[in-house]
Coordinates of C-alpha atoms in Angstrom, one line a residue:
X20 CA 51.7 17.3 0.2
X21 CA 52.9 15.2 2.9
X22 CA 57.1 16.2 3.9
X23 CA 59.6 13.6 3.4
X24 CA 60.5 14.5 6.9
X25 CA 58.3 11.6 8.2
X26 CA 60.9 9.3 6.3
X27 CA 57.7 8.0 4.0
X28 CA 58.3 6.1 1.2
X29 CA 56.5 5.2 -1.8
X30 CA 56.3 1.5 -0.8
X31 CA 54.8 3.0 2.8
X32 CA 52.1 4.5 0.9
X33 CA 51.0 1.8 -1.1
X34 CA 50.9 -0.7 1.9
X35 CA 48.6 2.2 3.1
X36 CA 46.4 2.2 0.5
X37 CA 46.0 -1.4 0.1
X38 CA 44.6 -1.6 4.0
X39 CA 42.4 1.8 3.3
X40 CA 41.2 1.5 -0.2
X41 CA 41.7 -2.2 -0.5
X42 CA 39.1 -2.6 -3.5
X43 CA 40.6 0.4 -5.2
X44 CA 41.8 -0.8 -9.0
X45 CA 45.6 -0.3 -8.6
X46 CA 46.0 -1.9 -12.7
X47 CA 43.9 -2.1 -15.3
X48 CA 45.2 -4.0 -18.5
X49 CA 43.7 -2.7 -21.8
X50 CA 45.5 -5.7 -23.2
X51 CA 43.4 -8.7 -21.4
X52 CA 39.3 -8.3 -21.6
X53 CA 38.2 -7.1 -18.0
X54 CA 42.0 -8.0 -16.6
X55 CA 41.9 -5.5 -13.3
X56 CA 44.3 -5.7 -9.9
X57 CA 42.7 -4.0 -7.1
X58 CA 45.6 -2.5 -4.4
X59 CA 44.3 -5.2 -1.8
X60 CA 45.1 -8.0 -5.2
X61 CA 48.4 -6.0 -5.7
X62 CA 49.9 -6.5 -2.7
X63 CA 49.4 -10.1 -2.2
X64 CA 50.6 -10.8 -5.4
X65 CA 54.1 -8.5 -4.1
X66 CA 53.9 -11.2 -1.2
X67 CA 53.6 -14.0 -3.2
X68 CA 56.7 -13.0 -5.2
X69 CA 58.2 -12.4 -1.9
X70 CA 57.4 -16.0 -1.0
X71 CA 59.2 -16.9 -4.2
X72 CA 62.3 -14.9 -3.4
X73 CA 62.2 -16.1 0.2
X74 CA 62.0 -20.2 -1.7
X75 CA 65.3 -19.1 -3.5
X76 CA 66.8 -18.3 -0.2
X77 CA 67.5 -14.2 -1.5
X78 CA 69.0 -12.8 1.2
X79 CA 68.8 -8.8 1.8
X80 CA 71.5 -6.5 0.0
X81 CA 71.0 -9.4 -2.9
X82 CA 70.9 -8.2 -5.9
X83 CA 68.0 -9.5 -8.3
X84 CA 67.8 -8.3 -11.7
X85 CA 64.4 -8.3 -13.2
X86 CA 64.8 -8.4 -17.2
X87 CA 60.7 -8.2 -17.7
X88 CA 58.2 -6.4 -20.3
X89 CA 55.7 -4.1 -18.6
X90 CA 52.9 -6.0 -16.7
X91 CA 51.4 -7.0 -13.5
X92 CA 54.8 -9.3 -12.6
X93 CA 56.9 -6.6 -13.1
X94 CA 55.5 -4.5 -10.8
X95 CA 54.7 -7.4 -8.0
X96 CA 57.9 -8.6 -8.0
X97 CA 59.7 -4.8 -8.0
X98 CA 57.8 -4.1 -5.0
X99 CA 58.6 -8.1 -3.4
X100 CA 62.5 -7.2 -3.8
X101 CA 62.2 -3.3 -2.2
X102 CA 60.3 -5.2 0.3
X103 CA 62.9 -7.8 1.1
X104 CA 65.5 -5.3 1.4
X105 CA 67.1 -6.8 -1.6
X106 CA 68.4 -4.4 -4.6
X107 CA 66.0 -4.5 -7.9
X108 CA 68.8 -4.2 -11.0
X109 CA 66.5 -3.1 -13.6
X110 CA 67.7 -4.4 -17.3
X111 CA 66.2 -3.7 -20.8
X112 CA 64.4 -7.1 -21.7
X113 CA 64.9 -5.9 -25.1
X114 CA 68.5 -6.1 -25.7
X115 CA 70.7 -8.2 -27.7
X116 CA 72.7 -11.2 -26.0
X117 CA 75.8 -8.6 -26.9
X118 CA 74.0 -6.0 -25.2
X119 CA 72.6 -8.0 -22.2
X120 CA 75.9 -9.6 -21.2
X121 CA 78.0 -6.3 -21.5
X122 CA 75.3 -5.5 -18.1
X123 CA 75.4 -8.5 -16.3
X124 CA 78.8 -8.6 -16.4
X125 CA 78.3 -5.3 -14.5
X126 CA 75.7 -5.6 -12.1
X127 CA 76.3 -9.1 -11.3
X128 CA 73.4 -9.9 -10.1
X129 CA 72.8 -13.0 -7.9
X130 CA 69.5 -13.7 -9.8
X131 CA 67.1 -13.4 -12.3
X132 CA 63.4 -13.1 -12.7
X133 CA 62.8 -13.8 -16.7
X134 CA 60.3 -15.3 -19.2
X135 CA 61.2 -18.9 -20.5
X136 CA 61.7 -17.0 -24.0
X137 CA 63.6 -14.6 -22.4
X138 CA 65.6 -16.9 -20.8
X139 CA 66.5 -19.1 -23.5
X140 CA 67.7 -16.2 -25.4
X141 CA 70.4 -15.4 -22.8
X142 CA 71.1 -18.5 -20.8
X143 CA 74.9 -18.0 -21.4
X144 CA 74.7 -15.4 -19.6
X145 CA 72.5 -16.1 -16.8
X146 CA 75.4 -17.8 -15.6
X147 CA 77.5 -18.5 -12.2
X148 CA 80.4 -16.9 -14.5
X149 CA 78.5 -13.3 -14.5
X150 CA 77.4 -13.4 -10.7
X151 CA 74.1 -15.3 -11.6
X152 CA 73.6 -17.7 -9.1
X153 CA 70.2 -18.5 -10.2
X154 CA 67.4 -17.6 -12.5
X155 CA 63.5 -17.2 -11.7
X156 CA 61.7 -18.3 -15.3
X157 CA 57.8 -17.1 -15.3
X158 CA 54.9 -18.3 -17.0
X159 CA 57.0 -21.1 -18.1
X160 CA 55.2 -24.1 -20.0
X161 CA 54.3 -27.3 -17.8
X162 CA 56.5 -29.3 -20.4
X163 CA 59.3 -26.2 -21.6
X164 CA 60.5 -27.0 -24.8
X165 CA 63.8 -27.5 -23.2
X166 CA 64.0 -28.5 -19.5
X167 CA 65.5 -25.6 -17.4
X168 CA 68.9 -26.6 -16.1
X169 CA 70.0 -26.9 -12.8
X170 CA 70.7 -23.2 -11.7
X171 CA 67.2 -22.4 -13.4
X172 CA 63.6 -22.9 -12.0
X173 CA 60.6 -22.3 -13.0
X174 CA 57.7 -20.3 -10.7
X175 CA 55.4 -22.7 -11.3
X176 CA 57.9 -25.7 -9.1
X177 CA 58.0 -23.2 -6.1
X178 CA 55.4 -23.7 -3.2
X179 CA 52.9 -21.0 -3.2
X180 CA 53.3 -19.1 0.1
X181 CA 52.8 -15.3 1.0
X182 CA 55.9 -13.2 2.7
X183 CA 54.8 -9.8 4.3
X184 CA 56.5 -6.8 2.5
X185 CA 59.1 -5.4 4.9
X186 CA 59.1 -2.0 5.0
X187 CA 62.4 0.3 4.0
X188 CA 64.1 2.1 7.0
X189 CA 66.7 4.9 5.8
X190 CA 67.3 5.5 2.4
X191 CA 68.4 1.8 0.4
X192 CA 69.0 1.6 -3.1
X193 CA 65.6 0.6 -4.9
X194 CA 66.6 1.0 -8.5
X195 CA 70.3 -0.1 -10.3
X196 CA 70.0 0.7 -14.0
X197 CA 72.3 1.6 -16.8
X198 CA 73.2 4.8 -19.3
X199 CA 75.7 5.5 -21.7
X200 CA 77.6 8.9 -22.0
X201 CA 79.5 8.7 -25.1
X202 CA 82.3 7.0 -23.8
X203 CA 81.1 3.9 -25.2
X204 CA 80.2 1.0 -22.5
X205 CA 77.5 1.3 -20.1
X206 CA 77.5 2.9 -16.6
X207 CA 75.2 1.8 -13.8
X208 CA 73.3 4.4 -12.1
X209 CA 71.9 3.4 -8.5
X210 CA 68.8 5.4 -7.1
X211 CA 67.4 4.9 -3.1
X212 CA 64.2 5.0 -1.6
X213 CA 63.2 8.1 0.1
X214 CA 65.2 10.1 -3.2
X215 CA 63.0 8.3 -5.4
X216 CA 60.0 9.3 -3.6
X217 CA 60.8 13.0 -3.4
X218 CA 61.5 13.1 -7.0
X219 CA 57.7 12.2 -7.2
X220 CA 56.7 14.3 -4.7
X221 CA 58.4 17.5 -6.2
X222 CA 56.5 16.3 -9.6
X223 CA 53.1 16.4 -8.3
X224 CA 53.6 19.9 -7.1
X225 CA 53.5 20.9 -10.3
X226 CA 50.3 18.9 -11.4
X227 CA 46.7 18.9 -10.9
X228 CA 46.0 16.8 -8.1
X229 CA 46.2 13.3 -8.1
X230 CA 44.8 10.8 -6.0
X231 CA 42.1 7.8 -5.7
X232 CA 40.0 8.1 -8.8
X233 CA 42.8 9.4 -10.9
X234 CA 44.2 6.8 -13.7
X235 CA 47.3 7.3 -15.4
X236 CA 47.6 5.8 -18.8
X237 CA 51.1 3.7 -18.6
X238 CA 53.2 3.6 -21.7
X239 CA 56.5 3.9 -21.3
X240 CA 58.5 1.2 -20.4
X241 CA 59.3 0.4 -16.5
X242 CA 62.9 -0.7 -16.9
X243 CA 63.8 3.4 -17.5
X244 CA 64.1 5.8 -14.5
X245 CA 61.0 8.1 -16.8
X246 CA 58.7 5.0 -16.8
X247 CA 59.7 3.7 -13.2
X248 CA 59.5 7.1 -11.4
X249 CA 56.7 8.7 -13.1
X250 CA 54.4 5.8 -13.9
X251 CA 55.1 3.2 -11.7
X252 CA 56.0 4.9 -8.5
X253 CA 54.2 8.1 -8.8
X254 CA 50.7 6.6 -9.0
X255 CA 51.0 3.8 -6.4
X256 CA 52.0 6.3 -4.1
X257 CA 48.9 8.4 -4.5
X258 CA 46.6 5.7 -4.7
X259 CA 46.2 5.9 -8.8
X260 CA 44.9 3.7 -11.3
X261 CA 47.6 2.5 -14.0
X262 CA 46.1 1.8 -16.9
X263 CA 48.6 -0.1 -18.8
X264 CA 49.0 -1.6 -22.6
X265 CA 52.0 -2.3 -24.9
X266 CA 49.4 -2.1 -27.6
X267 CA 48.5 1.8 -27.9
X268 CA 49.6 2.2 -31.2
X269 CA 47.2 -0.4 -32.4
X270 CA 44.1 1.7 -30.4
X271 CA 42.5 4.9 -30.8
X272 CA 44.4 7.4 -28.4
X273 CA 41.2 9.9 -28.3
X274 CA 39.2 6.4 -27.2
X275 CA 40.9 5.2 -24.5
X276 CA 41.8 9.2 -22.9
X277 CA 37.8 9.5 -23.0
X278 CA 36.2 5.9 -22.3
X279 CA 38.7 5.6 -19.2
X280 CA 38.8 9.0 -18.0
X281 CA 42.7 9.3 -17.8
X282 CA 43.9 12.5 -15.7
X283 CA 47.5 11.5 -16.5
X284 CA 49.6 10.7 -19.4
X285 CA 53.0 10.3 -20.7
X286 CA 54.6 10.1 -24.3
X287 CA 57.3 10.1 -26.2
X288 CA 57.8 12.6 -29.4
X289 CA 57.8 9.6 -31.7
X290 CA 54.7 8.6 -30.3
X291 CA 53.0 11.8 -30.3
X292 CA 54.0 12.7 -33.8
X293 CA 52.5 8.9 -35.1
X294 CA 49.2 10.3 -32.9
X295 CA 49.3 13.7 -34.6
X296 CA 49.1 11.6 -38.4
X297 CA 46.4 9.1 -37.3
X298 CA 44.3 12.1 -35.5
X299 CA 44.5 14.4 -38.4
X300 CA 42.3 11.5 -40.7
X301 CA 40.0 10.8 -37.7
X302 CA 36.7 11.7 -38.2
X303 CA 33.9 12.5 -36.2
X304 CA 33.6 15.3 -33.1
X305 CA 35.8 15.3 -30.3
X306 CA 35.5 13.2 -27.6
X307 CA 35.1 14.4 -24.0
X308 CA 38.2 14.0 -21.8
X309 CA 38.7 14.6 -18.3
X310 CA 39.0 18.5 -17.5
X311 CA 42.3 17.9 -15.7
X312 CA 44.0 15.9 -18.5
X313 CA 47.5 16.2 -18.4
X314 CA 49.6 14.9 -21.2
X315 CA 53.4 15.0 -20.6
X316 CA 56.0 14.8 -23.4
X317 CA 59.8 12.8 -22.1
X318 CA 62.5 11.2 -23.4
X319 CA 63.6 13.5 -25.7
X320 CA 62.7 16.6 -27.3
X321 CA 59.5 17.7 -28.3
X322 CA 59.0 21.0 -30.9
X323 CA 56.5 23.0 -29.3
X324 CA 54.2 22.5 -32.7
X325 CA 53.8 19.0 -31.8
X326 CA 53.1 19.5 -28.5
X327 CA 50.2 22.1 -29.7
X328 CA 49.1 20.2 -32.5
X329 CA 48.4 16.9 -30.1
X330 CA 46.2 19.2 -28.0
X331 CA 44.2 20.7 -30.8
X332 CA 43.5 17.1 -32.2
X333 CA 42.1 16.3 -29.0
X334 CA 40.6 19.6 -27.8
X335 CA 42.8 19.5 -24.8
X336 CA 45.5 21.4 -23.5
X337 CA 48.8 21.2 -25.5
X338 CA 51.6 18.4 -24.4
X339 CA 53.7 19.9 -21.6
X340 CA 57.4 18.8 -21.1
X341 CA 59.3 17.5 -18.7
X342 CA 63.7 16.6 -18.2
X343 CA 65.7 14.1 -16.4
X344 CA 68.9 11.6 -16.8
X345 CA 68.6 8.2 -16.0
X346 CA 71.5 9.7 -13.2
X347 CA 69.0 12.0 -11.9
X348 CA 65.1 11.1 -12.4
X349 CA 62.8 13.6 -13.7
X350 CA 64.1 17.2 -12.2
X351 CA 62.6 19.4 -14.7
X352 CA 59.1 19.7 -15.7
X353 CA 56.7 21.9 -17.4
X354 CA 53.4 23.0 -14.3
X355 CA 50.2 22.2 -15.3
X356 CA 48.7 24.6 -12.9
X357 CA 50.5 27.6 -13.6
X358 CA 51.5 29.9 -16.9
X359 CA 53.0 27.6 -19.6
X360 CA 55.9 28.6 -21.6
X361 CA 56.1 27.6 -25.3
X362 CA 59.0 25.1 -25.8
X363 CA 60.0 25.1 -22.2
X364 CA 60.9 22.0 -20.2
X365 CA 59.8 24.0 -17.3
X366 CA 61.4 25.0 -14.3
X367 CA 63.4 22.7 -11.5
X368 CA 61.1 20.9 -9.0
X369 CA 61.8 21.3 -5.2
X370 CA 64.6 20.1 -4.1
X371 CA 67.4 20.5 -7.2
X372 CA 69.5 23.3 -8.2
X373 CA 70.4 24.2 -11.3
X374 CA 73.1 26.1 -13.1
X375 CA 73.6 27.4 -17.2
X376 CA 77.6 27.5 -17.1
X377 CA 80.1 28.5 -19.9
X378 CA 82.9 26.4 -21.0
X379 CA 85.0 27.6 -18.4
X380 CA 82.4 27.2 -15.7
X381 CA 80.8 30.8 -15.4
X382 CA 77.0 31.0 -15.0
X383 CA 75.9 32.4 -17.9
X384 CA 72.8 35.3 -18.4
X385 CA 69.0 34.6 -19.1
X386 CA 69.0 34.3 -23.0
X387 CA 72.5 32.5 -23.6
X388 CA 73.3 28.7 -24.4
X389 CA 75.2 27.3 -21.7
X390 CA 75.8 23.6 -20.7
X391 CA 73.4 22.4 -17.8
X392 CA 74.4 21.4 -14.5
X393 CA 72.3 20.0 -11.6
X394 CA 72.2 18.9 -8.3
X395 CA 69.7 17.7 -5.5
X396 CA 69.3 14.2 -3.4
X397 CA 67.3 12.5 -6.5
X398 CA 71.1 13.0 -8.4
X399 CA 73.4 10.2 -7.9
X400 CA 76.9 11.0 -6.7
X401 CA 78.2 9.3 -9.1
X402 CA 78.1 5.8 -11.2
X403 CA 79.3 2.7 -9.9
X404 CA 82.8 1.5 -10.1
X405 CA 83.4 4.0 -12.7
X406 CA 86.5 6.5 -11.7
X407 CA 87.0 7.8 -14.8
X408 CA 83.3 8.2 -15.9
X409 CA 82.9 10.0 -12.5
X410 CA 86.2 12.7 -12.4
X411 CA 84.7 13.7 -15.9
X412 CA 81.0 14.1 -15.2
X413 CA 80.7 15.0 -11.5
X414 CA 82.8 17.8 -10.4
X415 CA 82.5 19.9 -7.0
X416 CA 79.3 18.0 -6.1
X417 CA 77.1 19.4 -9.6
X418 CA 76.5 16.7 -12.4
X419 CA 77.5 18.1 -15.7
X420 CA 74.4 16.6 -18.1
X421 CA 76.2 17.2 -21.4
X422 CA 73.0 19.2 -22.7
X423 CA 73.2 22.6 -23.7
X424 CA 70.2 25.0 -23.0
X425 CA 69.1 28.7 -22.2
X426 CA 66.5 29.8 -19.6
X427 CA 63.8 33.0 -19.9
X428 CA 63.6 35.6 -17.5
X429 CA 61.2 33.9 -15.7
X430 CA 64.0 30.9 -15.2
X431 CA 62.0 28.6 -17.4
X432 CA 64.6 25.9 -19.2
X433 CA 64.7 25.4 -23.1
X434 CA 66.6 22.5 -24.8
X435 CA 69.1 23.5 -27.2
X436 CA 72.0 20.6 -28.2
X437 CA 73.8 17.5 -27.0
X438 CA 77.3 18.1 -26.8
X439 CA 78.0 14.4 -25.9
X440 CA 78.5 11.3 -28.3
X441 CA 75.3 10.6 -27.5
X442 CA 71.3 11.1 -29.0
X443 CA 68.1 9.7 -28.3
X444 CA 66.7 7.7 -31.2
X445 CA 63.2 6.6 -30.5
X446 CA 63.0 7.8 -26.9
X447 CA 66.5 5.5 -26.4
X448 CA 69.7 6.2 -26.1
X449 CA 72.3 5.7 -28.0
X450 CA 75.7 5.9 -27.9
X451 CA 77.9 7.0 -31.0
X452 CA 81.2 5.9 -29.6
X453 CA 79.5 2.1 -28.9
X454 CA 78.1 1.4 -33.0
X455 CA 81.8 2.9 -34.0
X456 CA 83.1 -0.2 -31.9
X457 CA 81.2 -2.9 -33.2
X458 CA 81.9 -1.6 -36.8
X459 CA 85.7 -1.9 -35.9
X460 CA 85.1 -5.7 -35.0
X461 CA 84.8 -6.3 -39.1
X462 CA 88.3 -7.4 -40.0
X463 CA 88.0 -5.0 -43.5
X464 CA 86.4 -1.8 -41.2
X465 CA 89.6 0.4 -40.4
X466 CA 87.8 3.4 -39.5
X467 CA 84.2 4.3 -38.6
X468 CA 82.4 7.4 -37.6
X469 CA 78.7 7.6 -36.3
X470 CA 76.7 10.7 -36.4
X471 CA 73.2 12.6 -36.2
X472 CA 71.6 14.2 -38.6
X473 CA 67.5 15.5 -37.9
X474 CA 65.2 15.3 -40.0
X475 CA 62.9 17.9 -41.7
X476 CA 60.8 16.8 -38.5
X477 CA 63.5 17.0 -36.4
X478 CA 63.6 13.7 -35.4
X479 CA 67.0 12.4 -35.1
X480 CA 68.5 10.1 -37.8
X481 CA 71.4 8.0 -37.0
X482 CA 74.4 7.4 -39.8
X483 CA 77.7 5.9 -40.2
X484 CA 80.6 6.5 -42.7
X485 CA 83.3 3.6 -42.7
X486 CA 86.2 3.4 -44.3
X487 CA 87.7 0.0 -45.2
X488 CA 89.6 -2.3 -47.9
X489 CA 88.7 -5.5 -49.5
X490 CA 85.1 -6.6 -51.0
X491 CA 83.3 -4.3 -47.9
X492 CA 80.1 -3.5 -48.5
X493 CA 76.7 -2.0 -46.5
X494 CA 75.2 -5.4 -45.9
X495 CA 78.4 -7.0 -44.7
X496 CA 78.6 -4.0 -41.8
X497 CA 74.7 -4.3 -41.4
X498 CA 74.5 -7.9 -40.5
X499 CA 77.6 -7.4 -37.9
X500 CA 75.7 -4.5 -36.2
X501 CA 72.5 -6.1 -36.4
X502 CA 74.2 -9.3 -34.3
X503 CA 74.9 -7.0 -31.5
X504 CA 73.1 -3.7 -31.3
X505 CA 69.6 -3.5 -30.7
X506 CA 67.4 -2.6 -33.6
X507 CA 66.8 1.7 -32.1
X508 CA 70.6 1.8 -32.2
X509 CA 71.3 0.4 -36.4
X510 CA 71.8 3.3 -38.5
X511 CA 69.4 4.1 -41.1
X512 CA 72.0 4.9 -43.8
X513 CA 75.7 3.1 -44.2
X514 CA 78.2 5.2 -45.8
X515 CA 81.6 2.6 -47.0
X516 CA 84.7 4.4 -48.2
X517 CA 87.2 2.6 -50.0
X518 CA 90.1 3.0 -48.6
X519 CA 92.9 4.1 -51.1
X520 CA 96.6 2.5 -52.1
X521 CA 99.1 4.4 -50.4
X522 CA 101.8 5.9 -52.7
X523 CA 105.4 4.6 -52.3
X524 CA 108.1 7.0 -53.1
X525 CA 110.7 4.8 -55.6

């Protein structure tokens, strides 16, 4: 592996491999019939998009938020704004208009590049009042259904003109993107260049090689530091395939690891126990995969069982694990090319420390539960503009993750709790102290407690108990959260308590 010392960045890399394997597929969609992107393809559609930018007059240090499913234009246009010197915020195109202005209102973002549909859904708040100067509407229809308006314009009206990529010198933030820690509004996390890179770098020390010829199968969405780091920037700096579709629950995995030879993947528990159901009925012998298959589990916990159930379905090796915070990339991970360790998340890659501590801040022994802390240049120093958030979780330069654990002997980490107000429900996260808000906004809701209960799968199951007076009932608080939570973050069971007549003393 090549040291960071030469100040090489993942964008540096790809340039490189667009000039030396310029006919090298850099995507292949599963989701469009013989829909490939060679590197060469790649980056002139990232100079394109940087002609686009360069039309809407972005200057560098702008910020442009990209609010985008996964897909060839989210990628192009990541890499035009990293190669502007302008700051890529990174949103969830899935949230709610609640959800997505709460954000904005954060980020501030001089533009946006969104679909038409996208657009429409929030154009109150892709608005001059938010920071939004303009937005940048995709794939919109020659005649939209409504014209755009004036501080909206469509890529299609822009001249078609290429802008060479600019290449990052030092260390800029590539990446502004948001969490939640319980506290219940969300924090922005802002990652830079060469940390980025080393993240991946400290990764692929722990993997079989990767390189031209490899193709990683791409899943997990972009707009979270998991899918961005190890999907998106991890391949295109080694000169991978990504072989991307939002559809791979509608396919057969076993098929697509085999047909397309993938050396790479990564999934989410929920995923891999939907796979382990649909692979138990399959019929027929097992398929040959590549010999260097790595599947990777993220996002939340995975039971070991799982993990070795997946592998057995396939006849490959069982899912290995990995850790990371949206604050800190991936820091943790399971190696591939060395002894695994049943349940483990693995052990930290180069370039982060790690500490099990007590409640009163004493490292604890091999074998006890203790609350993680970490440290390294992929962990941010803090979130943005966000004092108190900061003094409680980063204290004498360690980040305190809020999840409890215990490491082997052998310094292997294991996942034990979440000590925070928050869970992961469907690889997301979810904050208990934000769903107890919106509750509150009902005018009969006077109290309201969210909690997590797992399942007999151990998959965590979101509740809420609220206590209130007049005619309240389960559908009246569904309906108000379903207005402005996203649909991972709705409870699955609603609890009302009545609240009782206080007694007056005559």
């Amino acid at each position: 592996m090549k040291s960071l010392s030469s100040k090489e960045g993942f964008l540096h890399r790809f340039v490189g491999f667009s000039e030396s394997f310029p006919e090298h597929i850099a995507i292949r969609n599963l989701d469009a019939e013989e829909d490939t992107v060679t590197y060469r393809e790649l980056r002139i559609k990232a100079e394109e998009c940087n002609g686009a930018l360069s039309a809407l007059n972005v200057l560098p240090g702008d910020k442009v938020a990209l609010v985008l499913p996964n897909g060839v234009e989210f990628i192009a246009y990541y890499l035009a704004i990293i190669g502007r010197g302008a700051v890529p915020v990174i949103l969830n195109y899935k949230l709610t208009p609640f959800e997505m202005n709460s954000v904005i209102s954060i980020a501030r973002p001089t533009l946006v590049v969104t679909t038409e549909t996208l657009f429409e859904q929030h154009s109150e708040t892709f608005q001059p009042d938010y920071g939004v100067k303009h937005s940048l509407v995709l794939n919109a229809a020659s005649e939209p259904s409504s014209p755009l308006p004036d501080n909206a314009t469509a890529d299609s009206r822009l001249p078609r003109q290429t802008e060479p990529l600019l290449l990052p010198e030092g260390n800029p933030i590539v990446s502004v993107q948001f969490t939640y820690r319980g506290i219940g509004k969300p924090l922005a996390v802002s990652h830079r260049y060469l940390d980025l890179t080393q993240s991946s770098d400290g990764l692929h020390e722990q993997f079989h090689l990767q390189g031209v010829g490899s193709v990683h199968l791409v899943t997990l969405p972009l707009y979270a530091i998991f899918g961005l780091s190890v999907m998106m920037v991890f391949p295109l700096s080694v000169g991978a395939t990504l072989l991307m579709t939002n559809t791979l629950l509608n396919r057969d995995l076993a098929e697509v690891l085999s047909q397309h030879k993938v050396t790479f993947a990564c999934l989410v528990p929920d995923v891999i126990r939907y796979f382990n159901t649909r692979l138990t009925k399959r019929k027929g012998a097992l398929l040959p995969l590549h010999p260097h298959l790595m599947i990777y589990s993220g996002g939340s916990h995975l039971p070991a069982d799982e993990a070795e159930k997946l592998g057995r379905l396939l006849g490959c090796n069982p899912v290995l694990q990995g850790y990371g915070l949206t604050e800190s990339m991936p820091v943790i991970v399971q190696s591939s090319i060395g002894k695994v360790h049943r349940g483990a998340m693995g052990q930290p890659i180069r370039g982060v420390e790690l500490r099990v501590v007590d409640a009163e801040g004493r490292d604890v022994a091999p074998g006890r539960i203790g609350e993680l802390l970490i440290r390294g240049s992929m962990v941010i120093d803090g979130y943005n503009d966000a004092e108190d958030a900061n003094a409680r979780f980063f204290r004498d330069g360690w980040l305190h993750t809020g999840d409890l654990v215990w490491r082997d002997d052998d310094g292997h980490v294991f996942f034990y709790c979440q000590r925070l107000r928050i869970s992961k429900i469907k690889a997301q996260m979810v904050d208990l102290t934000e769903i107890e808000s919106i509750a509150l906004k009902h005018p009969d809701v006077v109290r309201a407690k969210a909690y997590i209960v797992p399942d007999n799968k151990e998959v965590n199951v979101l509740h809420l108990c609220v206590e209130g007076g007049g005619d309240l009932t389960q559908s009246a608080v569904s309906t108000l959260l379903s207005r402005y939570l996203s649909g991972f973050k709705l409870p699955k069971t609603i609890e009302i308590i009545s609240l009782k007549e206080e007694i007056h003393a005559s």
